[in-house]
One Martini backbone bead per residue (centre of mass of N, CA, C, O) as a GRO file, in nm:
protein
  130
    1MET     BB    1  -1.483   6.165 -13.644
    2ALA     BB    2  -1.188   6.069 -13.612
    3ASN     BB    3  -1.183   6.101 -13.301
    4ASP     BB    4  -1.398   5.893 -13.235
    5LYS     BB    5  -1.247   5.649 -13.350
    6LEU     BB    6  -0.993   5.681 -13.177
    7ASP     BB    7  -1.130   5.662 -12.902
    8GLU     BB    8  -1.244   5.378 -12.944
    9ILE     BB    9  -0.972   5.235 -12.984
   10LEU     BB   10  -0.847   5.317 -12.713
   11LYS     BB   11  -1.064   5.194 -12.526
   12GLN     BB   12  -1.025   4.903 -12.626
   13GLY     BB   13  -0.725   4.885 -12.544
   14ILE     BB   14  -0.777   4.935 -12.236
   15TYR     BB   15  -1.080   4.776 -12.177
   16GLY     BB   16  -1.188   4.647 -12.415
   17LYS     BB   17  -1.440   4.496 -12.544
   18PRO     BB   18  -1.755   4.543 -12.555
   19GLU     BB   19  -2.027   4.403 -12.388
   20ILE     BB   20  -2.304   4.216 -12.437
   21ARG     BB   21  -2.491   4.169 -12.184
   22PRO     BB   22  -2.333   4.112 -11.898
   23GLU     BB   23  -2.553   4.002 -11.700
   24GLU     BB   24  -2.642   3.763 -11.870
   25ARG     BB   25  -2.359   3.629 -11.893
   26LYS     BB   26  -2.329   3.578 -11.590
   27LEU     BB   27  -2.583   3.398 -11.556
   28PHE     BB   28  -2.532   3.219 -11.854
   29LEU     BB   29  -2.232   3.135 -11.900
   30THR     BB   30  -2.161   3.360 -12.154
   31THR     BB   31  -2.450   3.380 -12.248
   32ILE     BB   32  -2.764   3.436 -12.407
   33ALA     BB   33  -3.103   3.399 -12.399
   34GLU     BB   34  -3.158   3.380 -12.723
   35ARG     BB   35  -2.973   3.089 -12.724
   36ILE     BB   36  -3.150   2.917 -12.534
   37TYR     BB   37  -3.278   2.599 -12.463
   38LEU     BB   38  -3.133   2.523 -12.171
   39TYR     BB   39  -3.157   2.544 -11.811
   40LEU     BB   40  -2.986   2.474 -11.499
   41THR     BB   41  -2.955   2.442 -11.180
   42HIS     BB   42  -2.774   2.336 -10.928
   43SER     BB   43  -2.983   2.133 -10.809
   44GLN     BB   44  -3.048   1.997 -11.081
   45VAL     BB   45  -2.759   1.892 -11.130
   46ARG     BB   46  -2.732   1.737 -10.848
   47HIS     BB   47  -2.925   1.559 -10.940
   48GLN     BB   48  -2.985   1.255 -11.004
   49GLY     BB   49  -2.864   1.228 -11.300
   50PHE     BB   50  -3.083   1.336 -11.567
   51TYR     BB   51  -3.238   1.532 -11.791
   52PRO     BB   52  -3.419   1.441 -12.068
   53GLU     BB   53  -3.428   1.721 -12.208
   54ALA     BB   54  -3.125   1.740 -12.258
   55GLU     BB   55  -3.098   1.495 -12.446
   56LYS     BB   56  -3.299   1.583 -12.659
   57ILE     BB   57  -3.140   1.831 -12.750
   58MET     BB   58  -2.877   1.682 -12.825
   59LYS     BB   59  -3.011   1.514 -13.051
   60GLU     BB   60  -3.152   1.761 -13.222
   61LYS     BB   61  -2.911   1.983 -13.156
   62LYS     BB   62  -2.610   2.016 -13.328
   63ASN     BB   63  -2.556   2.338 -13.236
   64ALA     BB   64  -2.491   2.281 -12.960
   65HIS     BB   65  -2.387   2.404 -12.631
   66LEU     BB   66  -2.208   2.328 -12.334
   67TYR     BB   67  -2.245   2.485 -12.017
   68LEU     BB   68  -2.040   2.483 -11.721
   69ASN     BB   69  -2.021   2.512 -11.380
   70GLY     BB   70  -1.714   2.527 -11.206
   71ARG     BB   71  -1.835   2.547 -10.905
   72LEU     BB   72  -1.900   2.273 -10.949
   73SER     BB   73  -1.877   1.957 -10.911
   74TYR     BB   74  -1.794   1.712 -11.126
   75GLN     BB   75  -1.993   1.488 -11.023
   76PHE     BB   76  -2.257   1.652 -11.114
   77TYR     BB   77  -2.170   1.699 -11.447
   78SER     BB   78  -2.060   1.433 -11.583
   79ASN     BB   79  -2.325   1.327 -11.721
   80TYR     BB   80  -2.333   1.568 -11.927
   81ILE     BB   81  -2.067   1.508 -12.064
   82GLN     BB   82  -2.141   1.225 -12.163
   83LEU     BB   83  -2.377   1.318 -12.338
   84ALA     BB   84  -2.218   1.510 -12.518
   85ASN     BB   85  -2.026   1.297 -12.631
   86LYS     BB   86  -2.245   1.106 -12.748
   87HIS     BB   87  -2.364   1.377 -12.931
   88SER     BB   88  -2.139   1.580 -13.021
   89ILE     BB   89  -2.112   1.801 -12.787
   90PRO     BB   90  -1.985   2.076 -12.697
   91PHE     BB   91  -1.778   2.196 -12.416
   92THR     BB   92  -1.778   2.429 -12.125
   93ILE     BB   93  -1.592   2.539 -11.854
   94ILE     BB   94  -1.690   2.783 -11.617
   95ASN     BB   95  -1.434   3.010 -11.449
   96ASP     BB   96  -1.531   3.340 -11.368
   97GLY     BB   97  -1.656   3.394 -11.058
   98HIS     BB   98  -1.952   3.396 -11.088
   99ASP     BB   99  -2.258   3.435 -10.928
  100THR     BB  100  -2.478   3.158 -10.999
  101PRO     BB  101  -2.766   2.943 -11.026
  102VAL     BB  102  -2.635   2.828 -11.274
  103GLY     BB  103  -2.515   2.512 -11.402
  104ILE     BB  104  -2.647   2.482 -11.698
  105VAL     BB  105  -2.607   2.523 -12.065
  106LEU     BB  106  -2.806   2.514 -12.363
  107ALA     BB  107  -2.669   2.638 -12.673
  108ALA     BB  108  -2.640   2.848 -12.926
  109ASP     BB  109  -2.461   3.060 -13.172
  110HIS     BB  110  -2.756   3.173 -13.198
  111ALA     BB  111  -3.049   3.280 -13.250
  112ILE     BB  112  -3.366   3.164 -13.132
  113ASN     BB  113  -3.689   3.007 -13.159
  114GLN     BB  114  -3.849   3.001 -12.861
  115GLU     BB  115  -4.149   2.839 -12.745
  116SER     BB  116  -4.034   2.746 -12.483
  117ASN     BB  117  -3.902   2.694 -12.207
  118MET     BB  118  -3.559   2.731 -12.063
  119PHE     BB  119  -3.693   2.574 -11.820
  120ILE     BB  120  -3.744   2.378 -11.519
  121ASP     BB  121  -4.037   2.386 -11.316
  122ASP     BB  122  -3.937   2.297 -11.009
  123GLU     BB  123  -3.842   2.261 -10.689
  124LEU     BB  124  -3.539   2.312 -10.745
  125TYR     BB  125  -3.577   2.575 -10.892
  126GLN     BB  126  -3.726   2.730 -10.668
  127ASP     BB  127  -3.498   2.716 -10.457
  128ASP     BB  128  -3.277   2.876 -10.632
  129MET     BB  129  -3.485   3.135 -10.718
  130LYS     BB  130  -3.539   3.294 -10.437
   0.00000   0.00000   0.00000
């Protein structure tokens, strides 16, 4: 029993703390699906303007956090940063080097009961998710 605990501590010291759902975290910019209100793909973020659904969530969900894919040019997601600032939503630009079709994620810091889709299924979404 004591050896198991010691082995676990040593492994964490060498390899770091084990991550829950690493593939999901790579896809969704460090968060997991059960926390997501909405995510948009690269093409959807590059689309001129912003999606009104994103602003609606920022207005209604004060516990939201905006994650932005740092692989996209700032000019494409700057309007989402402005919206986040307007609604006092914190944001983080993720530059972890993972290749993901996801451009932005609006998520909570805990699991949510999501009744609707966490994405907008339009032509731009379909193009990125092929």
